[in-house]
Structures are given as C-alpha cells and as structure tokens.
PDB file of C-alpha atoms in Angstrom:
ATOM      1  CA  MET O1340     -99.957  20.379  -2.760  1.00 55.00           C
ATOM      2  CA  LEU O1341     -97.470  21.610  -0.066  1.00 51.00           C
ATOM      3  CA  SER O1342     -95.875  23.966  -2.330  1.00 53.00           C
ATOM      4  CA  ARG O1343     -99.375  25.502  -3.417  1.00 55.00           C
ATOM      5  CA  ILE O1344    -100.127  26.095   0.239  1.00 53.00           C
ATOM      6  CA  LEU O1345     -96.784  27.508   0.928  1.00 44.00           C
ATOM      7  CA  LEU O1346     -97.279  29.849  -2.111  1.00 48.00           C
ATOM      8  CA  ALA O1347    -100.667  30.926  -0.923  1.00 49.00           C
ATOM      9  CA  GLY O1348     -99.307  31.791   2.649  1.00 49.00           C
ATOM     10  CA  VAL O1349     -96.752  33.812   1.242  1.00 44.00           C
ATOM     11  CA  ALA O1350     -98.857  35.806  -0.882  1.00 46.00           C
ATOM     12  CA  LEU O1351    -101.132  36.441   1.958  1.00 44.00           C
ATOM     13  CA  LEU O1352     -98.269  37.603   3.975  1.00 43.00           C
ATOM     14  CA  LEU O1353     -97.341  39.739   1.364  1.00 43.00           C
ATOM     15  CA  LEU O1354    -100.753  41.299   0.848  1.00 46.00           C
ATOM     16  CA  ALA O1355    -101.335  41.771   4.484  1.00 44.00           C
ATOM     17  CA  ALA O1356     -97.938  43.440   5.280  1.00 45.00           C
ATOM     18  CA  PRO O1357     -98.446  47.210   6.591  1.00 52.00           C
ATOM     19  CA  SER O1358     -97.877  49.604   3.850  1.00 56.00           C
ATOM     20  CA  GLN O1359     -94.663  52.131   4.071  1.00 72.00           C
ATOM     21  CA  ALA O1360     -95.193  55.156   6.193  1.00 83.00           C
ATOM     22  CA  VAL O1361     -96.012  58.476   4.889  1.00 90.00           C
ATOM     23  CA  GLU O1362     -92.442  60.635   4.556  1.00 95.00           C
ATOM     24  CA  LEU O1363     -91.969  64.390   4.356  1.00 96.00           C
ATOM     25  CA  VAL O1364     -90.813  65.242   0.762  1.00 97.00           C
ATOM     26  CA  THR O1365     -90.417  69.178   1.260  1.00 97.00           C
ATOM     27  CA  ILE O1366     -91.544  71.862   3.785  1.00 98.00           C
ATOM     28  CA  LYS O1367     -91.830  75.413   2.967  1.00 97.00           C
ATOM     29  CA  PRO O1368     -90.222  77.366   4.250  1.00 97.00           C
ATOM     30  CA  ALA O1369     -87.278  75.135   4.221  1.00 97.00           C
ATOM     31  CA  THR O1370     -85.762  73.739   7.633  1.00 97.00           C
ATOM     32  CA  GLY O1371     -83.192  76.215   8.827  1.00 97.00           C
ATOM     33  CA  SER O1372     -83.882  78.804   6.193  1.00 97.00           C
ATOM     34  CA  THR O1373     -83.973  82.761   6.806  1.00 96.00           C
ATOM     35  CA  LEU O1374     -86.582  84.784   4.694  1.00 95.00           C
ATOM     36  CA  ASN O1375     -86.678  88.444   3.947  1.00 93.00           C
ATOM     37  CA  SER O1376     -90.300  88.383   3.522  1.00 93.00           C
ATOM     38  CA  VAL O1377     -93.359  86.889   5.542  1.00 93.00           C
ATOM     39  CA  PRO O1378     -94.795  83.966   3.802  1.00 94.00           C
ATOM     40  CA  THR O1379     -98.794  83.494   4.179  1.00 94.00           C
ATOM     41  CA  GLN O1380     -98.866  79.942   4.561  1.00 96.00           C
ATOM     42  CA  ILE O1381     -96.777  76.682   5.842  1.00 97.00           C
ATOM     43  CA  THR O1382     -96.943  73.965   3.035  1.00 98.00           C
ATOM     44  CA  LEU O1383     -95.760  70.223   4.177  1.00 98.00           C
ATOM     45  CA  GLN O1384     -95.693  67.713   0.876  1.00 98.00           C
ATOM     46  CA  LEU O1385     -95.587  64.470   1.798  1.00 97.00           C
ATOM     47  CA  ASP O1386     -94.880  61.187  -0.484  1.00 96.00           C
ATOM     48  CA  GLY O1387     -98.464  59.900  -0.441  1.00 95.00           C
ATOM     49  CA  PRO O1388    -102.021  61.085  -0.089  1.00 96.00           C
ATOM     50  CA  VAL O1389    -102.845  62.793   3.723  1.00 96.00           C
ATOM     51  CA  ALA O1390    -105.969  61.753   5.546  1.00 96.00           C
ATOM     52  CA  GLU O1391    -108.491  64.155   6.213  1.00 94.00           C
ATOM     53  CA  GLN O1392    -108.702  63.639   9.913  1.00 94.00           C
ATOM     54  CA  GLY O1393    -106.199  63.281  12.572  1.00 93.00           C
ATOM     55  CA  ASN O1394    -103.692  65.958  11.259  1.00 96.00           C
ATOM     56  CA  GLU O1395    -102.322  68.907  13.475  1.00 97.00           C
ATOM     57  CA  VAL O1396     -99.900  71.699  12.466  1.00 97.00           C
ATOM     58  CA  GLN O1397     -98.965  74.451  14.982  1.00 97.00           C
ATOM     59  CA  VAL O1398     -96.728  77.255  14.124  1.00 97.00           C
ATOM     60  CA  SER O1399     -94.942  79.366  17.190  1.00 97.00           C
ATOM     61  CA  ASP O1400     -92.655  82.212  17.660  1.00 96.00           C
ATOM     62  CA  ASN O1401     -89.638  81.923  19.824  1.00 93.00           C
ATOM     63  CA  GLN O1402     -91.961  82.767  22.980  1.00 94.00           C
ATOM     64  CA  GLY O1403     -94.142  80.153  22.426  1.00 95.00           C
ATOM     65  CA  LYS O1404     -97.155  81.909  20.949  1.00 96.00           C
ATOM     66  CA  ARG O1405     -99.090  80.333  18.049  1.00 97.00           C
ATOM     67  CA  VAL O1406     -98.761  82.436  14.850  1.00 97.00           C
ATOM     68  CA  ASP O1407    -100.693  80.028  12.689  1.00 97.00           C
ATOM     69  CA  ASP O1408    -104.290  80.907  12.119  1.00 96.00           C
ATOM     70  CA  GLY O1409    -105.822  77.512  12.489  1.00 92.00           C
ATOM     71  CA  SER O1410    -106.740  77.040   8.593  1.00 94.00           C
ATOM     72  CA  LEU O1411    -105.619  73.753   8.158  1.00 96.00           C
ATOM     73  CA  GLU O1412    -106.194  72.761   4.584  1.00 97.00           C
ATOM     74  CA  ILE O1413    -105.397  68.929   3.081  1.00 96.00           C
ATOM     75  CA  SER O1414    -105.249  68.855  -0.848  1.00 95.00           C
ATOM     76  CA  GLY O1415    -104.059  65.282  -1.859  1.00 94.00           C
ATOM     77  CA  ASN O1416    -100.560  65.131  -0.442  1.00 96.00           C
ATOM     78  CA  LYS O1417     -99.983  68.417   0.603  1.00 97.00           C
ATOM     79  CA  VAL O1418    -101.133  69.893   4.044  1.00 98.00           C
ATOM     80  CA  LEU O1419    -101.285  73.715   4.205  1.00 97.00           C
ATOM     81  CA  ILE O1420    -101.935  76.145   7.213  1.00 97.00           C
ATOM     82  CA  GLY O1421    -102.102  79.893   7.193  1.00 97.00           C
ATOM     83  CA  ILE O1422     -99.892  82.033   9.247  1.00 96.00           C
ATOM     84  CA  LYS O1423    -100.188  85.442  10.612  1.00 94.00           C
ATOM     85  CA  ILE O1424     -96.762  86.541  11.715  1.00 92.00           C
ATOM     86  CA  VAL O1425     -96.293  90.439  13.034  1.00 89.00           C
ATOM     87  CA  SER O1426     -92.570  90.658  13.690  1.00 89.00           C
ATOM     88  CA  ASP O1427     -89.357  89.166  12.864  1.00 94.00           C
ATOM     89  CA  GLY O1428     -87.821  86.316  14.741  1.00 96.00           C
ATOM     90  CA  ASN O1429     -87.371  82.416  14.886  1.00 97.00           C
ATOM     91  CA  PHE O1430     -90.213  80.369  14.236  1.00 98.00           C
ATOM     92  CA  SER O1431     -91.167  76.442  14.757  1.00 98.00           C
ATOM     93  CA  ILE O1432     -93.507  74.204  13.001  1.00 98.00           C
ATOM     94  CA  ASN O1433     -94.885  71.280  14.995  1.00 98.00           C
ATOM     95  CA  TYR O1434     -96.821  68.717  12.915  1.00 98.00           C
ATOM     96  CA  GLN O1435     -98.431  65.495  13.017  1.00 97.00           C
ATOM     97  CA  VAL O1436     -99.955  64.181   9.938  1.00 97.00           C
ATOM     98  CA  MET O1437    -101.623  60.931   9.355  1.00 96.00           C
ATOM     99  CA  GLY O1438    -101.325  59.305   5.849  1.00 96.00           C
ATOM    100  CA  GLN O1439    -104.691  57.692   4.115  1.00 93.00           C
ATOM    101  CA  ASP O1440    -102.974  54.260   5.037  1.00 93.00           C
ATOM    102  CA  GLY O1441    -103.133  55.305   8.887  1.00 94.00           C
ATOM    103  CA  SER O1442     -99.294  55.948   9.319  1.00 95.00           C
ATOM    104  CA  VAL O1443     -98.455  58.992  11.449  1.00 96.00           C
ATOM    105  CA  LEU O1444     -95.766  61.480  10.511  1.00 96.00           C
ATOM    106  CA  THR O1445     -94.535  63.603  13.482  1.00 97.00           C
ATOM    107  CA  GLY O1446     -91.666  66.393  13.507  1.00 97.00           C
ATOM    108  CA  THR O1447     -90.419  69.822  13.750  1.00 98.00           C
ATOM    109  CA  SER O1448     -88.958  72.470  11.486  1.00 98.00           C
ATOM    110  CA  THR O1449     -87.682  75.843  12.402  1.00 98.00           C
ATOM    111  CA  PHE O1450     -87.211  78.855   9.902  1.00 97.00           C
ATOM    112  CA  SER O1451     -86.377  82.611  10.780  1.00 97.00           C
ATOM    113  CA  ILE O1452     -87.571  85.957   9.024  1.00 96.00           C
ATOM    114  CA  ALA O1453     -85.180  88.945   9.259  1.00 94.00           C
ATOM    115  CA  ASN O1454     -85.728  92.753   8.035  1.00 84.00           C
ATOM    116  CA  SER O1455     -89.220  91.929   6.611  1.00 79.00           C
ATOM    117  CA  VAL O1456     -92.116  92.889   8.896  1.00 56.00           C
ATOM    118  CA  ASN O1457     -91.153  96.484  10.212  1.00 50.00           C
ATOM    119  CA  PRO O1458     -90.477  98.739   7.171  1.00 44.00           C
ATOM    120  CA  SER O1459     -87.238 100.875   7.371  1.00 42.00           C
ATOM    121  CA  PRO O1460     -87.819 104.546   8.056  1.00 42.00           C
ATOM    122  CA  SER O1461     -86.153 105.133   4.524  1.00 39.00           C
ATOM    123  CA  SER O1462     -89.098 103.673   2.946  1.00 40.00           C
ATOM    124  CA  SER O1463     -91.613 105.821   4.216  1.00 41.00           C
ATOM    125  CA  VAL O1464     -93.174 108.655   2.204  1.00 44.00           C
ATOM    126  CA  THR O1465     -93.001 112.092   3.665  1.00 47.00           C
ATOM    127  CA  PRO O1466     -95.489 114.553   1.998  1.00 50.00           C
ATOM    128  CA  ASN O1467     -94.457 117.632   0.635  1.00 51.00           C
ATOM    129  CA  LEU O1468     -96.359 120.166   2.460  1.00 51.00           C
ATOM    130  CA  PRO O1469     -95.996 123.418   0.727  1.00 54.00           C
ATOM    131  CA  ILE O1470     -97.481 121.675  -2.315  1.00 49.00           C
ATOM    132  CA  LEU O1471    -100.404 120.140  -0.360  1.00 46.00           C
ATOM    133  CA  LYS O1472    -101.168 123.887   1.100  1.00 53.00           C
ATOM    134  CA  ARG O1473    -101.340 125.476  -2.172  1.00 51.00           C
ATOM    135  CA  LEU O1474    -103.335 122.646  -3.615  1.00 49.00           C
ATOM    136  CA  PHE O1475    -106.041 122.263  -0.674  1.00 51.00           C
ATOM    137  CA  LEU O1476    -106.072 125.592   1.286  1.00 51.00           C
ATOM    138  CA  PRO O1477    -107.749 129.024  -0.096  1.00 55.00           C
ATOM    139  CA  HIS O1478    -105.054 131.570  -0.729  1.00 54.00           C
ATOM    140  CA  SER O1479    -105.974 133.591   2.304  1.00 54.00           C
ATOM    141  CA  LYS O1480    -105.440 130.894   4.631  1.00 55.00           C
ATOM    142  CA  MET O1481    -102.187 129.670   2.870  1.00 51.00           C
ATOM    143  CA  GLU O1482    -100.509 132.879   3.120  1.00 55.00           C
ATOM    144  CA  HIS O1483    -101.258 132.798   7.112  1.00 53.00           C
ATOM    145  CA  LEU O1484     -99.791 129.479   7.337  1.00 53.00           C
ATOM    146  CA  LEU O1485     -96.669 130.000   5.260  1.00 53.00           C
ATOM    147  CA  SER O1486     -95.785 133.224   7.187  1.00 53.00           C
TER     148      SER O1486
END
C-alpha cells in the first residue's frame, strides 16, 4: 500500500513539474552578421509555440532610434517584425518572447548593413540628352538648343 502511495506521489510530481523554457533556435539576420542588402523583417524561431500576448521585439540603430515598424506577428513558433531601415550601420534586436507554457525568453542580437541602402554613383542612369531632344522637341527648337 505504501509503495502505491509513493508511486502516485512521484507521478503527481512529474506531472506538476514546470515545462522547459522556450529557447531560441535561429534569428534572422544572424547574430553578428553583416548584410549587403536591407532585410524587410526580423525573424525569431523558437523551439516551441509562442503565446499570442506578452511579446515584444524592438530593433534600433546605433543611435538608439527604433527602426522596426511595430508590426509584430506570431506564427506558431516564429516571431516576425517588419523593419524600415534607411541607412547602413549597426543594429540591435532586443526581444522578450513568451512561450505558450508561460516561460519567457529575453535576449539581444546585433547585425550590420554595409553598402546597400545608398546606391553608388556608378549605378545611376544618365540620360542621353541629344537623343531625348531629337525625340521630343520640334525641329526648330532642337536646332536652337543644340547651337
């Protein structure tokens, strides 16, 4: 009889044990990465489902200005937030994410963007003015402009 009581007690303890906290599987852009193009969103993937409430992700530039657009989206075990980056530089991702089991994951990640936002002068197109003048100006005006 005593063994049954002990067995039942152990079973209750195992069932009542708190579940393991959610953990970060991947973050995109990856921590410490340098990108050559501007991403449109940050993605955190966890090892378990994420609660719909109680989550916060902020993306800031090296001046501390927020560059996320506030559009936090939860999709199963992923957290997505849109970003609106307008210059190259270093960026920080600060997150607090709650698993459906109530566990909370807090962390920080950084990434950089180089040579992507501001196009180089060699990539711009210079119009061919003589051809444009011949196509769009009457002949008499074109002679005046070309002389």
